[in-house]
């Protein structure tokens, strides 16, 4: 089955109408023609898998100079010069997640996000398809009481690793059915780090760094809003052939609650090994440094940096 990608070539017909307005008008028309409501946003083009795009037919859309356009087919012309696809998110797109235990983010109450996350109350006809949309495999079981609860075939949890699974600091991985898979660091933000610390009940992210890597990954170009139940339910590029160029490493404030105590704003560690672990993360080059919460010296963090905020949820 062939897939079609649209390259939107937008031209302003007047000097008073900006190109961005023309772009939105064309996107609105596309969403309407697909029966998907209005235009919502332009997501990251990196989320489109390259192989799908490269092997697909190309077309360009140019509606300039055409009066009373009712369909994009009035504006189509073939082209061989498409370099990147334009990706459009329409209002009819479903954003789903499961709210449950961080030990398995592929089991829990099904929720949908409009302006905020709310339980899905509508009847479903294909629970297996919902698990696939959630990147959780197929369905094992689902129940309906007041709300819908799904258990999918995959068991997935977010973990931090420092040679072994560590508490509240380390490199970001996702454990899928017992196998740890790296999360890539392209486009990584502090909001993603805060999401992980919250999910793991580790307080706040106090340091973020990146290390160069050449390893296979399970997610890249991750974008969290911060209210998701898990990093796994954030927007991201996913695929079997992802290769990480760098990987994120984070330290949460809960690391110091686990390994030492805080006196007069100083984190006191109970083990030199744990300090060595922190130094290993500090040696990585900054990804998106937080100047107000960076470590000032070995094991020395400000009072605010080691405060807790135990409020985990997606």
PDB file of C-alpha atoms in Angstrom:
ATOM      1  CA  UNK A   1       0.000   0.000   0.000  1.00  0.00           C
ATOM      2  CA  UNK A   2       1.441   3.365  -1.042  1.00  0.00           C
ATOM      3  CA  UNK A   3       1.608   6.262   1.389  1.00  0.00           C
ATOM      4  CA  UNK A   4       1.330   9.869   0.253  1.00  0.00           C
ATOM      5  CA  UNK A   5       3.116  12.784   1.859  1.00  0.00           C
ATOM      6  CA  UNK A   6       2.144  16.359   1.109  1.00  0.00           C
ATOM      7  CA  UNK A   7       4.759  19.042   0.626  1.00  0.00           C
ATOM      8  CA  UNK A   8       2.942  22.317   1.293  1.00  0.00           C
ATOM      9  CA  UNK A   9       4.440  25.067  -0.881  1.00  0.00           C
ATOM     10  CA  UNK A  10       2.826  28.191   0.524  1.00  0.00           C
ATOM     11  CA  UNK A  11       2.910  31.529  -1.272  1.00  0.00           C
ATOM     12  CA  UNK A  12       1.366  34.758  -0.034  1.00  0.00           C
ATOM     13  CA  UNK A  13      -0.972  36.322  -2.592  1.00  0.00           C
ATOM     14  CA  UNK A  14      -0.803  39.759  -0.991  1.00  0.00           C
ATOM     15  CA  UNK A  15       1.750  41.775   0.912  1.00  0.00           C
ATOM     16  CA  UNK A  16      -0.556  41.980   3.923  1.00  0.00           C
ATOM     17  CA  UNK A  17      -1.150  38.260   4.456  1.00  0.00           C
ATOM     18  CA  UNK A  18       1.839  36.500   6.033  1.00  0.00           C
ATOM     19  CA  UNK A  19       3.060  33.136   4.766  1.00  0.00           C
ATOM     20  CA  UNK A  20       2.259  31.558   8.164  1.00  0.00           C
ATOM     21  CA  UNK A  21      -1.421  32.480   7.710  1.00  0.00           C
ATOM     22  CA  UNK A  22      -1.467  30.786   4.301  1.00  0.00           C
ATOM     23  CA  UNK A  23       0.167  27.713   5.825  1.00  0.00           C
ATOM     24  CA  UNK A  24      -2.495  27.462   8.526  1.00  0.00           C
ATOM     25  CA  UNK A  25      -5.281  27.911   5.958  1.00  0.00           C
ATOM     26  CA  UNK A  26      -3.911  25.020   3.904  1.00  0.00           C
ATOM     27  CA  UNK A  27      -3.521  22.851   7.011  1.00  0.00           C
ATOM     28  CA  UNK A  28      -7.116  23.670   8.020  1.00  0.00           C
ATOM     29  CA  UNK A  29      -8.304  22.576   4.584  1.00  0.00           C
ATOM     30  CA  UNK A  30      -6.335  19.328   4.830  1.00  0.00           C
ATOM     31  CA  UNK A  31      -7.794  18.443   8.244  1.00  0.00           C
ATOM     32  CA  UNK A  32     -11.305  19.282   7.054  1.00  0.00           C
ATOM     33  CA  UNK A  33     -10.938  17.146   3.911  1.00  0.00           C
ATOM     34  CA  UNK A  34      -9.805  14.201   6.047  1.00  0.00           C
ATOM     35  CA  UNK A  35     -12.792  14.556   8.388  1.00  0.00           C
ATOM     36  CA  UNK A  36     -10.455  15.281  11.305  1.00  0.00           C
ATOM     37  CA  UNK A  37     -11.798  18.624  12.517  1.00  0.00           C
ATOM     38  CA  UNK A  38      -9.673  21.746  12.363  1.00  0.00           C
ATOM     39  CA  UNK A  39      -5.921  22.302  12.337  1.00  0.00           C
ATOM     40  CA  UNK A  40      -4.271  21.900  15.761  1.00  0.00           C
ATOM     41  CA  UNK A  41      -0.488  22.127  15.427  1.00  0.00           C
ATOM     42  CA  UNK A  42       2.583  21.372  13.351  1.00  0.00           C
ATOM     43  CA  UNK A  43       4.523  18.649  15.206  1.00  0.00           C
ATOM     44  CA  UNK A  44       8.202  17.894  14.794  1.00  0.00           C
ATOM     45  CA  UNK A  45       9.059  16.631  11.295  1.00  0.00           C
ATOM     46  CA  UNK A  46      11.560  14.249  12.935  1.00  0.00           C
ATOM     47  CA  UNK A  47       8.615  12.188  14.201  1.00  0.00           C
ATOM     48  CA  UNK A  48       7.990  10.958  10.645  1.00  0.00           C
ATOM     49  CA  UNK A  49      10.056   7.811  10.065  1.00  0.00           C
ATOM     50  CA  UNK A  50      12.498   8.531   7.219  1.00  0.00           C
ATOM     51  CA  UNK A  51      12.097   5.190   5.442  1.00  0.00           C
ATOM     52  CA  UNK A  52       8.338   5.704   5.098  1.00  0.00           C
ATOM     53  CA  UNK A  53       8.887   9.103   3.529  1.00  0.00           C
ATOM     54  CA  UNK A  54      11.726   8.117   1.214  1.00  0.00           C
ATOM     55  CA  UNK A  55       9.794   5.211  -0.298  1.00  0.00           C
ATOM     56  CA  UNK A  56       6.565   7.111  -0.848  1.00  0.00           C
ATOM     57  CA  UNK A  57       5.090   9.085  -3.733  1.00  0.00           C
ATOM     58  CA  UNK A  58       5.530  12.860  -3.401  1.00  0.00           C
ATOM     59  CA  UNK A  59       3.229  15.730  -4.222  1.00  0.00           C
ATOM     60  CA  UNK A  60       3.256  19.458  -3.606  1.00  0.00           C
ATOM     61  CA  UNK A  61       0.329  21.677  -2.652  1.00  0.00           C
ATOM     62  CA  UNK A  62       0.115  25.268  -3.906  1.00  0.00           C
ATOM     63  CA  UNK A  63      -3.285  26.939  -3.474  1.00  0.00           C
ATOM     64  CA  UNK A  64      -2.115  30.454  -4.342  1.00  0.00           C
ATOM     65  CA  UNK A  65      -4.115  32.076  -7.138  1.00  0.00           C
ATOM     66  CA  UNK A  66      -6.987  29.577  -6.899  1.00  0.00           C
ATOM     67  CA  UNK A  67     -10.348  31.038  -5.869  1.00  0.00           C
ATOM     68  CA  UNK A  68     -12.884  29.194  -3.692  1.00  0.00           C
ATOM     69  CA  UNK A  69     -10.695  26.205  -2.843  1.00  0.00           C
ATOM     70  CA  UNK A  70     -12.795  23.399  -1.341  1.00  0.00           C
ATOM     71  CA  UNK A  71     -10.328  20.530  -1.668  1.00  0.00           C
ATOM     72  CA  UNK A  72      -6.557  20.158  -1.633  1.00  0.00           C
ATOM     73  CA  UNK A  73      -6.856  18.156  -4.835  1.00  0.00           C
ATOM     74  CA  UNK A  74      -7.474  21.491  -6.585  1.00  0.00           C
ATOM     75  CA  UNK A  75      -3.968  22.542  -5.538  1.00  0.00           C
ATOM     76  CA  UNK A  76      -1.960  19.369  -6.203  1.00  0.00           C
ATOM     77  CA  UNK A  77       1.018  19.175  -8.483  1.00  0.00           C
ATOM     78  CA  UNK A  78       3.658  16.476  -8.664  1.00  0.00           C
ATOM     79  CA  UNK A  79       7.220  17.201  -7.683  1.00  0.00           C
ATOM     80  CA  UNK A  80      10.484  15.334  -7.419  1.00  0.00           C
ATOM     81  CA  UNK A  81      12.107  17.990  -5.235  1.00  0.00           C
ATOM     82  CA  UNK A  82      10.576  17.196  -1.834  1.00  0.00           C
ATOM     83  CA  UNK A  83      13.277  17.172   0.819  1.00  0.00           C
ATOM     84  CA  UNK A  84      11.243  17.040   4.022  1.00  0.00           C
ATOM     85  CA  UNK A  85       7.600  16.164   4.662  1.00  0.00           C
ATOM     86  CA  UNK A  86       5.182  18.563   6.299  1.00  0.00           C
ATOM     87  CA  UNK A  87       3.464  16.943   9.260  1.00  0.00           C
ATOM     88  CA  UNK A  88       0.094  18.207  10.468  1.00  0.00           C
ATOM     89  CA  UNK A  89      -1.806  17.354  13.650  1.00  0.00           C
ATOM     90  CA  UNK A  90      -5.570  17.840  13.409  1.00  0.00           C
ATOM     91  CA  UNK A  91      -8.024  18.382  16.255  1.00  0.00           C
ATOM     92  CA  UNK A  92      -9.415  14.888  15.710  1.00  0.00           C
ATOM     93  CA  UNK A  93      -6.115  13.258  16.727  1.00  0.00           C
ATOM     94  CA  UNK A  94      -6.458  11.150  19.887  1.00  0.00           C
ATOM     95  CA  UNK A  95      -3.754  11.586  22.532  1.00  0.00           C
ATOM     96  CA  UNK A  96      -3.993   8.606  24.899  1.00  0.00           C
ATOM     97  CA  UNK A  97      -2.192   7.314  27.977  1.00  0.00           C
ATOM     98  CA  UNK A  98      -2.609   4.736  30.736  1.00  0.00           C
ATOM     99  CA  UNK A  99      -2.608   5.952  34.340  1.00  0.00           C
ATOM    100  CA  UNK A 100      -1.444   3.227  36.694  1.00  0.00           C
ATOM    101  CA  UNK A 101       1.764   2.018  38.313  1.00  0.00           C
ATOM    102  CA  UNK A 102       5.228   3.199  37.177  1.00  0.00           C
ATOM    103  CA  UNK A 103       6.255  -0.474  37.401  1.00  0.00           C
ATOM    104  CA  UNK A 104       4.213  -1.093  34.240  1.00  0.00           C
ATOM    105  CA  UNK A 105       3.022   1.929  32.284  1.00  0.00           C
ATOM    106  CA  UNK A 106       1.173  -0.346  29.826  1.00  0.00           C
ATOM    107  CA  UNK A 107      -1.517  -1.177  32.367  1.00  0.00           C
ATOM    108  CA  UNK A 108      -4.012   1.179  33.977  1.00  0.00           C
ATOM    109  CA  UNK A 109      -6.909   3.531  33.447  1.00  0.00           C
ATOM    110  CA  UNK A 110      -7.240   4.749  29.848  1.00  0.00           C
ATOM    111  CA  UNK A 111      -7.155   8.540  29.608  1.00  0.00           C
ATOM    112  CA  UNK A 112      -7.434  11.011  26.746  1.00  0.00           C
ATOM    113  CA  UNK A 113      -6.016  14.528  26.629  1.00  0.00           C
ATOM    114  CA  UNK A 114      -7.999  17.460  25.342  1.00  0.00           C
ATOM    115  CA  UNK A 115      -6.916  20.386  27.493  1.00  0.00           C
ATOM    116  CA  UNK A 116      -6.162  18.001  30.374  1.00  0.00           C
ATOM    117  CA  UNK A 117      -6.122  14.244  30.967  1.00  0.00           C
ATOM    118  CA  UNK A 118      -9.543  12.722  31.621  1.00  0.00           C
ATOM    119  CA  UNK A 119     -10.759   9.103  31.834  1.00  0.00           C
ATOM    120  CA  UNK A 120     -12.144   7.617  28.620  1.00  0.00           C
ATOM    121  CA  UNK A 121     -15.796   6.757  29.207  1.00  0.00           C
ATOM    122  CA  UNK A 122     -16.923   5.890  25.689  1.00  0.00           C
ATOM    123  CA  UNK A 123     -17.477   2.317  24.550  1.00  0.00           C
ATOM    124  CA  UNK A 124     -14.614   0.755  22.627  1.00  0.00           C
ATOM    125  CA  UNK A 125     -14.769  -1.778  19.831  1.00  0.00           C
ATOM    126  CA  UNK A 126     -11.085  -2.640  19.468  1.00  0.00           C
ATOM    127  CA  UNK A 127      -9.043  -2.713  22.680  1.00  0.00           C
ATOM    128  CA  UNK A 128      -6.146  -4.359  20.836  1.00  0.00           C
ATOM    129  CA  UNK A 129      -5.827  -1.316  18.584  1.00  0.00           C
ATOM    130  CA  UNK A 130      -5.703   0.984  21.614  1.00  0.00           C
ATOM    131  CA  UNK A 131      -2.714  -0.917  23.036  1.00  0.00           C
ATOM    132  CA  UNK A 132      -0.964  -0.557  19.676  1.00  0.00           C
ATOM    133  CA  UNK A 133      -1.593   3.208  19.689  1.00  0.00           C
ATOM    134  CA  UNK A 134      -0.040   3.303  23.162  1.00  0.00           C
ATOM    135  CA  UNK A 135       3.059   1.420  21.910  1.00  0.00           C
ATOM    136  CA  UNK A 136       2.211  -1.351  24.347  1.00  0.00           C
ATOM    137  CA  UNK A 137       1.701  -4.336  22.040  1.00  0.00           C
ATOM    138  CA  UNK A 138      -1.707  -6.025  22.008  1.00  0.00           C
ATOM    139  CA  UNK A 139      -4.391  -6.343  24.667  1.00  0.00           C
ATOM    140  CA  UNK A 140      -4.352  -8.925  27.458  1.00  0.00           C
ATOM    141  CA  UNK A 141      -7.394  -7.772  29.369  1.00  0.00           C
ATOM    142  CA  UNK A 142      -9.729  -4.828  29.737  1.00  0.00           C
ATOM    143  CA  UNK A 143     -12.465  -4.026  32.199  1.00  0.00           C
ATOM    144  CA  UNK A 144     -15.148  -1.378  32.291  1.00  0.00           C
ATOM    145  CA  UNK A 145     -16.593  -0.183  35.579  1.00  0.00           C
ATOM    146  CA  UNK A 146     -17.011   3.567  35.772  1.00  0.00           C
ATOM    147  CA  UNK A 147     -13.972   3.988  33.531  1.00  0.00           C
ATOM    148  CA  UNK A 148     -12.008   1.797  31.130  1.00  0.00           C
ATOM    149  CA  UNK A 149      -8.948  -0.114  32.370  1.00  0.00           C
ATOM    150  CA  UNK A 150      -6.524  -1.791  29.961  1.00  0.00           C
ATOM    151  CA  UNK A 151      -3.743  -4.310  30.444  1.00  0.00           C
ATOM    152  CA  UNK A 152      -1.586  -4.698  27.336  1.00  0.00           C
ATOM    153  CA  UNK A 153       0.808  -7.499  26.418  1.00  0.00           C
ATOM    154  CA  UNK A 154       3.995  -5.441  26.867  1.00  0.00           C
ATOM    155  CA  UNK A 155       5.443  -4.665  30.292  1.00  0.00           C
ATOM    156  CA  UNK A 156       7.146  -1.266  30.173  1.00  0.00           C
ATOM    157  CA  UNK A 157       8.808   0.917  32.794  1.00  0.00           C
ATOM    158  CA  UNK A 158      11.216   3.862  32.768  1.00  0.00           C
ATOM    159  CA  UNK A 159      14.511   3.281  34.598  1.00  0.00           C
ATOM    160  CA  UNK A 160      17.706   5.172  35.366  1.00  0.00           C
ATOM    161  CA  UNK A 161      20.924   3.174  34.979  1.00  0.00           C
ATOM    162  CA  UNK A 162      24.519   3.527  36.142  1.00  0.00           C
ATOM    163  CA  UNK A 163      25.908   0.158  34.970  1.00  0.00           C
ATOM    164  CA  UNK A 164      22.970  -1.272  36.897  1.00  0.00           C
ATOM    165  CA  UNK A 165      19.534   0.094  37.772  1.00  0.00           C
ATOM    166  CA  UNK A 166      20.069   3.034  40.122  1.00  0.00           C
ATOM    167  CA  UNK A 167      17.746   5.087  42.277  1.00  0.00           C
ATOM    168  CA  UNK A 168      17.045   8.623  41.118  1.00  0.00           C
ATOM    169  CA  UNK A 169      20.108   9.204  38.906  1.00  0.00           C
ATOM    170  CA  UNK A 170      21.787   7.862  35.785  1.00  0.00           C
ATOM    171  CA  UNK A 171      21.264   7.339  32.066  1.00  0.00           C
ATOM    172  CA  UNK A 172      17.659   7.194  30.863  1.00  0.00           C
ATOM    173  CA  UNK A 173      16.397   3.813  29.678  1.00  0.00           C
ATOM    174  CA  UNK A 174      13.048   2.176  29.040  1.00  0.00           C
ATOM    175  CA  UNK A 175      12.716  -1.459  30.114  1.00  0.00           C
ATOM    176  CA  UNK A 176      10.496  -3.261  27.597  1.00  0.00           C
ATOM    177  CA  UNK A 177       9.603  -6.835  28.536  1.00  0.00           C
ATOM    178  CA  UNK A 178      12.765  -7.200  30.612  1.00  0.00           C
ATOM    179  CA  UNK A 179      15.155  -5.623  28.089  1.00  0.00           C
ATOM    180  CA  UNK A 180      16.669  -2.191  28.782  1.00  0.00           C
ATOM    181  CA  UNK A 181      16.605   0.115  25.759  1.00  0.00           C
ATOM    182  CA  UNK A 182      18.315   3.517  25.638  1.00  0.00           C
ATOM    183  CA  UNK A 183      16.435   6.778  25.194  1.00  0.00           C
ATOM    184  CA  UNK A 184      18.205   9.119  22.755  1.00  0.00           C
ATOM    185  CA  UNK A 185      18.966  12.733  23.631  1.00  0.00           C
ATOM    186  CA  UNK A 186      18.138  14.709  20.463  1.00  0.00           C
ATOM    187  CA  UNK A 187      15.992  17.692  21.411  1.00  0.00           C
ATOM    188  CA  UNK A 188      16.003  16.700  25.094  1.00  0.00           C
ATOM    189  CA  UNK A 189      14.709  19.325  27.517  1.00  0.00           C
ATOM    190  CA  UNK A 190      14.629  19.878  31.260  1.00  0.00           C
ATOM    191  CA  UNK A 191      10.875  19.275  31.140  1.00  0.00           C
ATOM    192  CA  UNK A 192      11.568  15.678  30.056  1.00  0.00           C
ATOM    193  CA  UNK A 193      13.951  15.241  33.006  1.00  0.00           C
ATOM    194  CA  UNK A 194      11.398  16.667  35.432  1.00  0.00           C
ATOM    195  CA  UNK A 195       8.868  14.215  33.996  1.00  0.00           C
ATOM    196  CA  UNK A 196      11.132  11.252  34.811  1.00  0.00           C
ATOM    197  CA  UNK A 197      11.968  12.388  38.353  1.00  0.00           C
ATOM    198  CA  UNK A 198       8.269  12.878  39.038  1.00  0.00           C
ATOM    199  CA  UNK A 199       7.358   9.497  37.524  1.00  0.00           C
ATOM    200  CA  UNK A 200       9.967   7.672  39.626  1.00  0.00           C
ATOM    201  CA  UNK A 201       8.940   9.539  42.786  1.00  0.00           C
ATOM    202  CA  UNK A 202      12.420  11.091  42.958  1.00  0.00           C
ATOM    203  CA  UNK A 203      11.557  14.738  43.542  1.00  0.00           C
ATOM    204  CA  UNK A 204      12.883  17.314  41.072  1.00  0.00           C
ATOM    205  CA  UNK A 205      15.540  17.156  38.384  1.00  0.00           C
ATOM    206  CA  UNK A 206      18.563  19.097  39.638  1.00  0.00           C
ATOM    207  CA  UNK A 207      21.124  18.271  36.951  1.00  0.00           C
ATOM    208  CA  UNK A 208      20.937  17.295  33.299  1.00  0.00           C
ATOM    209  CA  UNK A 209      23.831  16.285  31.078  1.00  0.00           C
ATOM    210  CA  UNK A 210      24.497  14.416  27.866  1.00  0.00           C
ATOM    211  CA  UNK A 211      27.044  11.824  26.788  1.00  0.00           C
ATOM    212  CA  UNK A 212      28.022  11.003  23.234  1.00  0.00           C
ATOM    213  CA  UNK A 213      26.862   7.534  22.290  1.00  0.00           C
ATOM    214  CA  UNK A 214      26.468   5.233  19.325  1.00  0.00           C
ATOM    215  CA  UNK A 215      23.834   2.815  20.507  1.00  0.00           C
ATOM    216  CA  UNK A 216      20.409   1.635  19.432  1.00  0.00           C
ATOM    217  CA  UNK A 217      17.501   3.460  21.024  1.00  0.00           C
ATOM    218  CA  UNK A 218      13.790   3.070  21.607  1.00  0.00           C
ATOM    219  CA  UNK A 219      12.761   6.771  21.645  1.00  0.00           C
ATOM    220  CA  UNK A 220      14.227   9.983  20.224  1.00  0.00           C
ATOM    221  CA  UNK A 221      13.160  13.640  19.935  1.00  0.00           C
ATOM    222  CA  UNK A 222      11.091  13.148  23.093  1.00  0.00           C
ATOM    223  CA  UNK A 223       8.687  15.966  23.942  1.00  0.00           C
ATOM    224  CA  UNK A 224       6.821  15.885  27.253  1.00  0.00           C
ATOM    225  CA  UNK A 225       4.246  18.434  28.356  1.00  0.00           C
ATOM    226  CA  UNK A 226       4.930  17.490  31.976  1.00  0.00           C
ATOM    227  CA  UNK A 227       1.464  16.229  32.905  1.00  0.00           C
ATOM    228  CA  UNK A 228       1.816  12.757  31.373  1.00  0.00           C
ATOM    229  CA  UNK A 229       1.755   9.639  33.544  1.00  0.00           C
ATOM    230  CA  UNK A 230       5.038   8.385  32.073  1.00  0.00           C
ATOM    231  CA  UNK A 231       7.858   9.352  29.749  1.00  0.00           C
ATOM    232  CA  UNK A 232       6.634   6.428  27.612  1.00  0.00           C
ATOM    233  CA  UNK A 233       3.418   8.330  26.872  1.00  0.00           C
ATOM    234  CA  UNK A 234       5.206  11.520  25.750  1.00  0.00           C
ATOM    235  CA  UNK A 235       5.432  12.381  22.063  1.00  0.00           C
ATOM    236  CA  UNK A 236       8.519  10.888  20.424  1.00  0.00           C
ATOM    237  CA  UNK A 237      10.057   9.319  17.355  1.00  0.00           C
ATOM    238  CA  UNK A 238       9.919   5.551  17.791  1.00  0.00           C
ATOM    239  CA  UNK A 239      11.192   2.685  15.704  1.00  0.00           C
ATOM    240  CA  UNK A 240      13.258  -0.463  15.568  1.00  0.00           C
ATOM    241  CA  UNK A 241      16.185   1.162  13.744  1.00  0.00           C
ATOM    242  CA  UNK A 242      16.861   4.222  15.922  1.00  0.00           C
ATOM    243  CA  UNK A 243      20.519   5.007  16.606  1.00  0.00           C
ATOM    244  CA  UNK A 244      21.378   7.403  19.426  1.00  0.00           C
ATOM    245  CA  UNK A 245      24.109   9.990  18.871  1.00  0.00           C
ATOM    246  CA  UNK A 246      23.866  11.073  22.492  1.00  0.00           C
ATOM    247  CA  UNK A 247      21.979  10.003  25.600  1.00  0.00           C
ATOM    248  CA  UNK A 248      20.552  12.021  28.516  1.00  0.00           C
ATOM    249  CA  UNK A 249      21.826  11.548  32.078  1.00  0.00           C
ATOM    250  CA  UNK A 250      19.951  13.095  34.987  1.00  0.00           C
ATOM    251  CA  UNK A 251      20.216  13.518  38.742  1.00  0.00           C
ATOM    252  CA  UNK A 252      17.014  13.904  40.761  1.00  0.00           C
ATOM    253  CA  UNK A 253      16.884  15.482  44.217  1.00  0.00           C
ATOM    254  CA  UNK A 254      15.702  12.124  45.585  1.00  0.00           C
ATOM    255  CA  UNK A 255      19.172  10.669  44.947  1.00  0.00           C
ATOM    256  CA  UNK A 256      20.512  12.540  47.981  1.00  0.00           C
ATOM    257  CA  UNK A 257      17.557  11.549  50.117  1.00  0.00           C
ATOM    258  CA  UNK A 258      18.437   7.910  49.351  1.00  0.00           C
ATOM    259  CA  UNK A 259      22.210   8.154  49.832  1.00  0.00           C
ATOM    260  CA  UNK A 260      22.784  10.764  52.493  1.00  0.00           C
ATOM    261  CA  UNK A 261      21.385  13.627  54.507  1.00  0.00           C
ATOM    262  CA  UNK A 262      21.145  17.368  54.118  1.00  0.00           C
ATOM    263  CA  UNK A 263      22.711  19.679  56.684  1.00  0.00           C
ATOM    264  CA  UNK A 264      22.952  23.438  56.252  1.00  0.00           C
ATOM    265  CA  UNK A 265      22.259  23.092  52.543  1.00  0.00           C
ATOM    266  CA  UNK A 266      24.985  20.471  52.046  1.00  0.00           C
ATOM    267  CA  UNK A 267      24.219  16.967  50.819  1.00  0.00           C
ATOM    268  CA  UNK A 268      26.186  14.503  52.960  1.00  0.00           C
ATOM    269  CA  UNK A 269      26.811  11.169  51.247  1.00  0.00           C
ATOM    270  CA  UNK A 270      27.224   7.912  53.150  1.00  0.00           C
ATOM    271  CA  UNK A 271      29.476   6.305  50.524  1.00  0.00           C
ATOM    272  CA  UNK A 272      32.436   7.391  48.407  1.00  0.00           C
ATOM    273  CA  UNK A 273      31.134   5.103  45.661  1.00  0.00           C
ATOM    274  CA  UNK A 274      27.992   7.182  45.485  1.00  0.00           C
ATOM    275  CA  UNK A 275      30.063  10.340  45.116  1.00  0.00           C
ATOM    276  CA  UNK A 276      32.012   8.673  42.339  1.00  0.00           C
ATOM    277  CA  UNK A 277      28.682   7.918  40.654  1.00  0.00           C
ATOM    278  CA  UNK A 278      27.749  11.594  40.791  1.00  0.00           C
ATOM    279  CA  UNK A 279      31.154  12.608  39.432  1.00  0.00           C
ATOM    280  CA  UNK A 280      30.672  10.244  36.487  1.00  0.00           C
ATOM    281  CA  UNK A 281      27.486  12.073  35.565  1.00  0.00           C
ATOM    282  CA  UNK A 282      29.132  15.475  36.130  1.00  0.00           C
ATOM    283  CA  UNK A 283      31.880  14.602  33.633  1.00  0.00           C
ATOM    284  CA  UNK A 284      29.334  14.476  30.799  1.00  0.00           C
ATOM    285  CA  UNK A 285      29.002  17.678  28.774  1.00  0.00           C
ATOM    286  CA  UNK A 286      25.885  19.788  29.482  1.00  0.00           C
ATOM    287  CA  UNK A 287      22.765  19.194  27.397  1.00  0.00           C
ATOM    288  CA  UNK A 288      20.524  21.982  28.674  1.00  0.00           C
ATOM    289  CA  UNK A 289      22.266  23.259  31.821  1.00  0.00           C
ATOM    290  CA  UNK A 290      20.245  24.724  34.686  1.00  0.00           C
ATOM    291  CA  UNK A 291      22.537  27.385  36.102  1.00  0.00           C
ATOM    292  CA  UNK A 292      20.439  27.896  39.208  1.00  0.00           C
ATOM    293  CA  UNK A 293      20.535  24.231  40.179  1.00  0.00           C
ATOM    294  CA  UNK A 294      23.946  23.009  39.040  1.00  0.00           C
ATOM    295  CA  UNK A 295      26.342  21.408  41.505  1.00  0.00           C
ATOM    296  CA  UNK A 296      28.736  23.967  42.980  1.00  0.00           C
ATOM    297  CA  UNK A 297      31.142  21.350  44.335  1.00  0.00           C
ATOM    298  CA  UNK A 298      31.353  17.620  44.988  1.00  0.00           C
ATOM    299  CA  UNK A 299      28.176  16.678  46.860  1.00  0.00           C
ATOM    300  CA  UNK A 300      27.363  20.325  47.621  1.00  0.00           C
ATOM    301  CA  UNK A 301      23.903  21.433  46.531  1.00  0.00           C
ATOM    302  CA  UNK A 302      21.711  24.329  47.629  1.00  0.00           C
ATOM    303  CA  UNK A 303      18.753  23.821  49.947  1.00  0.00           C
ATOM    304  CA  UNK A 304      16.275  24.268  47.080  1.00  0.00           C
ATOM    305  CA  UNK A 305      18.118  21.720  44.989  1.00  0.00           C
ATOM    306  CA  UNK A 306      17.522  18.874  47.417  1.00  0.00           C
ATOM    307  CA  UNK A 307      13.908  19.680  48.237  1.00  0.00           C
ATOM    308  CA  UNK A 308      11.289  17.047  47.432  1.00  0.00           C
ATOM    309  CA  UNK A 309       8.146  17.181  45.348  1.00  0.00           C
ATOM    310  CA  UNK A 310       6.592  13.742  45.499  1.00  0.00           C
ATOM    311  CA  UNK A 311       3.707  14.070  43.074  1.00  0.00           C
ATOM    312  CA  UNK A 312       4.189  11.361  40.443  1.00  0.00           C
ATOM    313  CA  UNK A 313       1.590  11.097  37.614  1.00  0.00           C
ATOM    314  CA  UNK A 314       1.370  11.391  33.558  1.00  0.00           C
TER     315      UNK A 314
END
